[in-house]
PDB file of N, CA and C in Angstrom:
ATOM      1  N   MET A   1      -8.228  17.958   2.142  1.00 82.00           N
ATOM      2  CA  MET A   1      -6.711  18.078   3.103  1.00 82.00           C
ATOM      3  C   MET A   1      -7.041  19.518   3.562  1.00 82.00           C
ATOM      4  N   ASP A   2      -7.498  20.376   3.059  1.00 87.00           N
ATOM      5  CA  ASP A   2      -7.723  21.529   3.711  1.00 87.00           C
ATOM      6  C   ASP A   2      -8.859  21.311   4.956  1.00 87.00           C
ATOM      7  N   ARG A   3      -9.866  20.462   4.946  1.00 89.00           N
ATOM      8  CA  ARG A   3     -10.876  20.679   5.785  1.00 89.00           C
ATOM      9  C   ARG A   3     -10.015  19.709   7.147  1.00 89.00           C
ATOM     10  N   MET A   4      -9.062  18.938   6.813  1.00 87.00           N
ATOM     11  CA  MET A   4      -8.924  18.099   7.785  1.00 87.00           C
ATOM     12  C   MET A   4      -7.765  19.061   8.478  1.00 87.00           C
ATOM     13  N   GLY A   5      -7.520  20.077   8.038  1.00 90.00           N
ATOM     14  CA  GLY A   5      -6.282  20.707   8.894  1.00 90.00           C
ATOM     15  C   GLY A   5      -4.668  20.649   7.919  1.00 90.00           C
ATOM     16  N   TYR A   6      -5.100  20.237   7.309  1.00 87.00           N
ATOM     17  CA  TYR A   6      -3.403  20.017   6.767  1.00 87.00           C
ATOM     18  C   TYR A   6      -2.952  20.636   5.133  1.00 87.00           C
ATOM     19  N   ALA A   7      -3.778  21.960   5.185  1.00 88.00           N
ATOM     20  CA  ALA A   7      -3.386  22.844   4.235  1.00 88.00           C
ATOM     21  C   ALA A   7      -2.197  23.033   4.451  1.00 88.00           C
ATOM     22  N   GLY A   8      -1.573  23.059   2.995  1.00 89.00           N
ATOM     23  CA  GLY A   8       0.475  23.650   2.965  1.00 89.00           C
ATOM     24  C   GLY A   8       0.857  22.444   3.379  1.00 89.00           C
ATOM     25  N   ARG A   9       0.728  21.442   4.460  1.00 90.00           N
ATOM     26  CA  ARG A   9       1.686  20.816   5.185  1.00 90.00           C
ATOM     27  C   ARG A   9       2.053  19.116   4.731  1.00 90.00           C
ATOM     28  N   MET A  10       0.435  18.882   4.054  1.00 88.00           N
ATOM     29  CA  MET A  10       0.720  17.135   3.706  1.00 88.00           C
ATOM     30  C   MET A  10      -0.266  17.419   2.411  1.00 88.00           C
ATOM     31  N   THR A  11       0.327  16.191   1.565  1.00 87.00           N
ATOM     32  CA  THR A  11      -0.726  16.048   0.380  1.00 87.00           C
ATOM     33  C   THR A  11      -1.283  14.139   0.483  1.00 87.00           C
ATOM     34  N   GLY A  12      -2.049  14.096  -0.400  1.00 83.00           N
ATOM     35  CA  GLY A  12      -2.651  12.658  -0.106  1.00 83.00           C
ATOM     36  C   GLY A  12      -1.479  11.691  -0.716  1.00 83.00           C
ATOM     37  N   HIS A  13      -0.499  12.305  -1.586  1.00 85.00           N
ATOM     38  CA  HIS A  13       0.874  11.461  -2.122  1.00 85.00           C
ATOM     39  C   HIS A  13       1.758  10.828  -0.991  1.00 85.00           C
ATOM     40  N   GLY A  14       1.620  12.787  -0.033  1.00 88.00           N
ATOM     41  CA  GLY A  14       2.535  12.548   1.228  1.00 88.00           C
ATOM     42  C   GLY A  14       1.949  11.041   2.476  1.00 88.00           C
ATOM     43  N   PHE A  15       0.824  11.066   2.402  1.00 86.00           N
ATOM     44  CA  PHE A  15      -0.046  10.135   2.896  1.00 86.00           C
ATOM     45  C   PHE A  15       0.331   8.731   2.250  1.00 86.00           C
ATOM     46  N   ARG A  16       0.472   8.128   0.789  1.00 86.00           N
ATOM     47  CA  ARG A  16       0.954   7.501   0.454  1.00 86.00           C
ATOM     48  C   ARG A  16       2.412   6.897   0.985  1.00 86.00           C
ATOM     49  N   GLY A  17       2.845   7.942   0.964  1.00 89.00           N
ATOM     50  CA  GLY A  17       4.442   7.827   1.193  1.00 89.00           C
ATOM     51  C   GLY A  17       4.560   7.055   2.260  1.00 89.00           C
ATOM     52  N   ILE A  18       4.108   8.045   3.548  1.00 90.00           N
ATOM     53  CA  ILE A  18       4.324   7.261   4.713  1.00 90.00           C
ATOM     54  C   ILE A  18       3.818   6.344   4.879  1.00 90.00           C
ATOM     55  N   THR A  19       2.511   5.762   4.007  1.00 88.00           N
ATOM     56  CA  THR A  19       1.980   4.160   4.616  1.00 88.00           C
ATOM     57  C   THR A  19       2.865   3.033   3.535  1.00 88.00           C
ATOM     58  N   LEU A  20       3.693   3.543   2.644  1.00 89.00           N
ATOM     59  CA  LEU A  20       4.664   2.672   1.748  1.00 89.00           C
ATOM     60  C   LEU A  20       5.607   2.013   2.791  1.00 89.00           C
ATOM     61  N   THR A  21       6.051   3.260   3.432  1.00 92.00           N
ATOM     62  CA  THR A  21       7.150   3.014   3.952  1.00 92.00           C
ATOM     63  C   THR A  21       7.094   2.544   5.496  1.00 92.00           C
ATOM     64  N   LEU A  22       5.796   2.682   6.212  1.00 91.00           N
ATOM     65  CA  LEU A  22       5.519   1.909   7.437  1.00 91.00           C
ATOM     66  C   LEU A  22       5.183   0.818   7.017  1.00 91.00           C
ATOM     67  N   LEU A  23       4.518   0.459   5.747  1.00 91.00           N
ATOM     68  CA  LEU A  23       4.255  -1.081   5.755  1.00 91.00           C
ATOM     69  C   LEU A  23       5.514  -2.118   4.955  1.00 91.00           C
ATOM     70  N   HIS A  24       6.501  -1.227   4.534  1.00 91.00           N
ATOM     71  CA  HIS A  24       7.913  -1.675   4.464  1.00 91.00           C
ATOM     72  C   HIS A  24       8.514  -2.368   5.474  1.00 91.00           C
ATOM     73  N   GLU A  25       8.580  -1.352   6.626  1.00 93.00           N
ATOM     74  CA  GLU A  25       8.850  -1.490   7.988  1.00 93.00           C
ATOM     75  C   GLU A  25       8.355  -2.669   8.445  1.00 93.00           C
ATOM     76  N   GLN A  26       7.094  -3.494   8.246  1.00 92.00           N
ATOM     77  CA  GLN A  26       5.964  -4.343   8.744  1.00 92.00           C
ATOM     78  C   GLN A  26       6.900  -5.583   8.261  1.00 92.00           C
ATOM     79  N   GLY A  27       7.292  -5.129   7.100  1.00 90.00           N
ATOM     80  CA  GLY A  27       7.794  -6.925   6.587  1.00 90.00           C
ATOM     81  C   GLY A  27       7.226  -7.456   5.337  1.00 90.00           C
ATOM     82  N   PRO A  28       5.950  -7.158   5.521  1.00 89.00           N
ATOM     83  CA  PRO A  28       5.094  -7.677   4.201  1.00 89.00           C
ATOM     84  C   PRO A  28       6.017  -7.659   2.705  1.00 89.00           C
ATOM     85  N   PRO A  29       5.852  -8.614   1.578  1.00 89.00           N
ATOM     86  CA  PRO A  29       6.359  -8.667   0.494  1.00 89.00           C
ATOM     87  C   PRO A  29       6.162  -7.126  -0.766  1.00 89.00           C
ATOM     88  N   HIS A  30       7.305  -6.597  -1.001  1.00 87.00           N
ATOM     89  CA  HIS A  30       6.819  -5.674  -1.851  1.00 87.00           C
ATOM     90  C   HIS A  30       5.599  -5.566  -2.545  1.00 87.00           C
ATOM     91  N   GLU A  31       5.662  -6.701  -3.001  1.00 82.00           N
ATOM     92  CA  GLU A  31       4.026  -7.169  -4.544  1.00 82.00           C
ATOM     93  C   GLU A  31       3.004  -6.515  -3.738  1.00 82.00           C
ATOM     94  N   HIS A  32       2.960  -7.228  -2.135  1.00 85.00           N
ATOM     95  CA  HIS A  32       1.393  -7.056  -1.471  1.00 85.00           C
ATOM     96  C   HIS A  32       1.167  -5.734  -1.502  1.00 85.00           C
ATOM     97  N   ILE A  33       2.176  -4.871  -0.833  1.00 86.00           N
ATOM     98  CA  ILE A  33       1.851  -3.387  -0.704  1.00 86.00           C
ATOM     99  C   ILE A  33       1.917  -2.731  -1.967  1.00 86.00           C
ATOM    100  N   GLU A  34       2.402  -2.819  -2.968  1.00 82.00           N
ATOM    101  CA  GLU A  34       1.991  -2.109  -4.531  1.00 82.00           C
ATOM    102  C   GLU A  34       0.878  -2.369  -4.981  1.00 82.00           C
ATOM    103  N   LEU A  35       0.357  -3.716  -4.453  1.00 80.00           N
ATOM    104  CA  LEU A  35      -1.128  -4.195  -4.958  1.00 80.00           C
ATOM    105  C   LEU A  35      -1.861  -2.962  -4.079  1.00 80.00           C
ATOM    106  N   TYR A  36      -1.595  -2.995  -3.066  1.00 79.00           N
ATOM    107  CA  TYR A  36      -2.555  -2.345  -1.906  1.00 79.00           C
ATOM    108  C   TYR A  36      -2.566  -1.074  -2.273  1.00 79.00           C
ATOM    109  N   LEU A  37      -1.244   0.191  -2.894  1.00 76.00           N
ATOM    110  CA  LEU A  37      -1.699   1.180  -3.456  1.00 76.00           C
ATOM    111  C   LEU A  37      -1.601   1.498  -4.467  1.00 76.00           C
ATOM    112  N   VAL A  38      -2.356  -0.286  -5.526  1.00 70.00           N
ATOM    113  CA  VAL A  38      -2.968   0.172  -6.807  1.00 70.00           C
ATOM    114  C   VAL A  38      -2.147   0.401  -7.708  1.00 70.00           C
ATOM    115  N   HIS A  39      -0.579   0.003  -7.065  1.00 60.00           N
ATOM    116  CA  HIS A  39       0.525   0.442  -8.488  1.00 60.00           C
ATOM    117  C   HIS A  39       0.570  -1.187  -9.238  1.00 60.00           C
ATOM    118  N   GLN A  40       0.954  -0.788 -10.522  1.00 62.00           N
ATOM    119  CA  GLN A  40       0.881  -1.949 -11.257  1.00 62.00           C
ATOM    120  C   GLN A  40       2.027  -2.216 -11.726  1.00 62.00           C
ATOM    121  N   GLU A  41       2.401  -3.659 -12.147  1.00 59.00           N
ATOM    122  CA  GLU A  41       3.479  -4.048 -12.329  1.00 59.00           C
ATOM    123  C   GLU A  41       3.973  -3.282 -13.701  1.00 59.00           C
ATOM    124  N   ARG A  42       5.624  -2.644 -13.892  1.00 64.00           N
ATOM    125  CA  ARG A  42       6.151  -2.298 -14.682  1.00 64.00           C
ATOM    126  C   ARG A  42       6.145  -3.030 -16.136  1.00 64.00           C
ATOM    127  N   ASN A  43       6.444  -4.053 -15.820  1.00 63.00           N
ATOM    128  CA  ASN A  43       6.877  -5.270 -16.465  1.00 63.00           C
ATOM    129  C   ASN A  43       5.879  -5.413 -17.440  1.00 63.00           C
ATOM    130  N   GLN A  44       5.555  -5.084 -19.007  1.00 64.00           N
ATOM    131  CA  GLN A  44       4.159  -5.187 -19.246  1.00 64.00           C
ATOM    132  C   GLN A  44       3.511  -6.925 -19.240  1.00 64.00           C
ATOM    133  N   VAL A  45       4.913  -7.563 -19.698  1.00 61.00           N
ATOM    134  CA  VAL A  45       4.908  -9.157 -20.214  1.00 61.00           C
ATOM    135  C   VAL A  45       4.432  -9.223 -18.433  1.00 61.00           C
ATOM    136  N   SER A  46       4.967  -9.401 -17.718  1.00 59.00           N
ATOM    137  CA  SER A  46       4.441  -9.987 -16.221  1.00 59.00           C
ATOM    138  C   SER A  46       2.848  -9.559 -16.028  1.00 59.00           C
ATOM    139  N   ALA A  47       2.784  -8.301 -15.889  1.00 58.00           N
ATOM    140  CA  ALA A  47       1.347  -7.646 -16.070  1.00 58.00           C
ATOM    141  C   ALA A  47       0.245  -8.530 -16.812  1.00 58.00           C
ATOM    142  N   SER A  48       0.729  -8.784 -18.011  1.00 59.00           N
ATOM    143  CA  SER A  48      -0.062  -9.339 -19.058  1.00 59.00           C
ATOM    144  C   SER A  48      -0.649 -10.735 -18.668  1.00 59.00           C
ATOM    145  N   TYR A  49       0.555 -11.556 -17.887  1.00 57.00           N
ATOM    146  CA  TYR A  49       0.376 -12.918 -17.729  1.00 57.00           C
ATOM    147  C   TYR A  49      -0.158 -13.462 -15.942  1.00 57.00           C
ATOM    148  N   ASN A  50       0.189 -12.265 -15.101  1.00 57.00           N
ATOM    149  CA  ASN A  50       0.138 -12.637 -13.664  1.00 57.00           C
ATOM    150  C   ASN A  50      -0.889 -11.769 -13.347  1.00 57.00           C
ATOM    151  N   HIS A  51      -2.008 -12.859 -12.832  1.00 58.00           N
ATOM    152  CA  HIS A  51      -3.484 -11.994 -12.226  1.00 58.00           C
ATOM    153  C   HIS A  51      -3.351 -12.322 -11.276  1.00 58.00           C
ATOM    154  N   ALA A  52      -2.385 -12.780 -10.452  1.00 62.00           N
ATOM    155  CA  ALA A  52      -2.539 -13.210  -9.264  1.00 62.00           C
ATOM    156  C   ALA A  52      -3.011 -11.595  -8.597  1.00 62.00           C
ATOM    157  N   MET A  53      -4.090 -12.451  -7.345  1.00 65.00           N
ATOM    158  CA  MET A  53      -4.296 -10.910  -6.296  1.00 65.00           C
ATOM    159  C   MET A  53      -3.986 -10.962  -5.144  1.00 65.00           C
ATOM    160  N   ASN A  54      -3.162 -12.374  -4.640  1.00 72.00           N
ATOM    161  CA  ASN A  54      -2.502 -12.476  -3.357  1.00 72.00           C
ATOM    162  C   ASN A  54      -3.961 -12.383  -2.187  1.00 72.00           C
ATOM    163  N   LEU A  55      -5.058 -12.331  -2.156  1.00 78.00           N
ATOM    164  CA  LEU A  55      -5.570 -12.167  -1.343  1.00 78.00           C
ATOM    165  C   LEU A  55      -5.636 -12.340   0.114  1.00 78.00           C
ATOM    166  N   GLN A  56      -5.279 -13.717   0.425  1.00 85.00           N
ATOM    167  CA  GLN A  56      -4.768 -14.095   1.961  1.00 85.00           C
ATOM    168  C   GLN A  56      -4.147 -12.865   2.976  1.00 85.00           C
ATOM    169  N   PRO A  57      -2.704 -13.395   1.912  1.00 84.00           N
ATOM    170  CA  PRO A  57      -1.761 -12.805   2.508  1.00 84.00           C
ATOM    171  C   PRO A  57      -1.800 -11.059   2.397  1.00 84.00           C
ATOM    172  N   ARG A  58      -2.515 -10.520   1.363  1.00 82.00           N
ATOM    173  CA  ARG A  58      -2.828  -8.862   1.849  1.00 82.00           C
ATOM    174  C   ARG A  58      -3.639  -8.904   2.861  1.00 82.00           C
ATOM    175  N   ALA A  59      -4.787  -9.878   2.941  1.00 87.00           N
ATOM    176  CA  ALA A  59      -5.316  -9.461   4.122  1.00 87.00           C
ATOM    177  C   ALA A  59      -5.114  -9.291   5.508  1.00 87.00           C
ATOM    178  N   GLN A  60      -3.845 -10.483   5.582  1.00 89.00           N
ATOM    179  CA  GLN A  60      -3.462 -10.350   7.149  1.00 89.00           C
ATOM    180  C   GLN A  60      -2.395  -9.229   7.124  1.00 89.00           C
ATOM    181  N   MET A  61      -1.782  -8.734   5.794  1.00 87.00           N
ATOM    182  CA  MET A  61      -0.952  -7.509   5.741  1.00 87.00           C
ATOM    183  C   MET A  61      -1.736  -6.480   6.402  1.00 87.00           C
ATOM    184  N   MET A  62      -3.341  -5.678   6.060  1.00 88.00           N
ATOM    185  CA  MET A  62      -4.444  -5.244   6.352  1.00 88.00           C
ATOM    186  C   MET A  62      -4.889  -5.079   7.518  1.00 88.00           C
ATOM    187  N   ARG A  63      -4.493  -6.461   7.944  1.00 92.00           N
ATOM    188  CA  ARG A  63      -5.150  -6.609   9.888  1.00 92.00           C
ATOM    189  C   ARG A  63      -4.126  -5.699  10.271  1.00 92.00           C
ATOM    190  N   ALA A  64      -2.820  -6.191  10.163  1.00 91.00           N
ATOM    191  CA  ALA A  64      -1.593  -6.012  10.771  1.00 91.00           C
ATOM    192  C   ALA A  64      -1.583  -4.144  10.420  1.00 91.00           C
ATOM    193  N   TRP A  65      -2.060  -4.086   9.734  1.00 89.00           N
ATOM    194  CA  TRP A  65      -1.714  -2.732   9.402  1.00 89.00           C
ATOM    195  C   TRP A  65      -2.817  -1.720  10.437  1.00 89.00           C
ATOM    196  N   SER A  66      -3.773  -2.530  10.204  1.00 92.00           N
ATOM    197  CA  SER A  66      -5.317  -1.825  10.971  1.00 92.00           C
ATOM    198  C   SER A  66      -4.666  -1.871  12.844  1.00 92.00           C
ATOM    199  N   ASN A  67      -3.963  -3.098  13.099  1.00 94.00           N
ATOM    200  CA  ASN A  67      -3.755  -3.131  14.445  1.00 94.00           C
ATOM    201  C   ASN A  67      -2.938  -1.824  15.014  1.00 94.00           C
ATOM    202  N   TYR A  68      -1.632  -1.314  14.127  1.00 92.00           N
ATOM    203  CA  TYR A  68      -0.779  -0.850  14.126  1.00 92.00           C
ATOM    204  C   TYR A  68      -1.208   0.460  13.967  1.00 92.00           C
ATOM    205  N   LEU A  69      -2.155   1.216  13.314  1.00 91.00           N
ATOM    206  CA  LEU A  69      -3.154   2.361  13.325  1.00 91.00           C
ATOM    207  C   LEU A  69      -3.814   2.552  14.922  1.00 91.00           C
ATOM    208  N   ASP A  70      -4.439   1.210  15.010  1.00 95.00           N
ATOM    209  CA  ASP A  70      -5.243   1.479  16.444  1.00 95.00           C
ATOM    210  C   ASP A  70      -4.270   1.490  17.232  1.00 95.00           C
ATOM    211  N   ALA A  71      -3.426   0.936  17.294  1.00 93.00           N
ATOM    212  CA  ALA A  71      -2.125   1.187  18.562  1.00 93.00           C
ATOM    213  C   ALA A  71      -1.751   2.830  18.530  1.00 93.00           C
TER     214      ALA A  71
END
């Protein structure tokens, strides 16, 4: 962060927070955003049984995110 000029102004988690907020404004399901940010299910039973990766909709979400950043 220091070398990019953000010393004392931004953190890695700050960028994650901005990303989370902007992705939610674009409308993809919360679960897909959480998987993108590598957050795990808090309910251990669900986490143990649900191994769905939702790759196709997550790829669409990331294309939309890329287009947003390019714009």
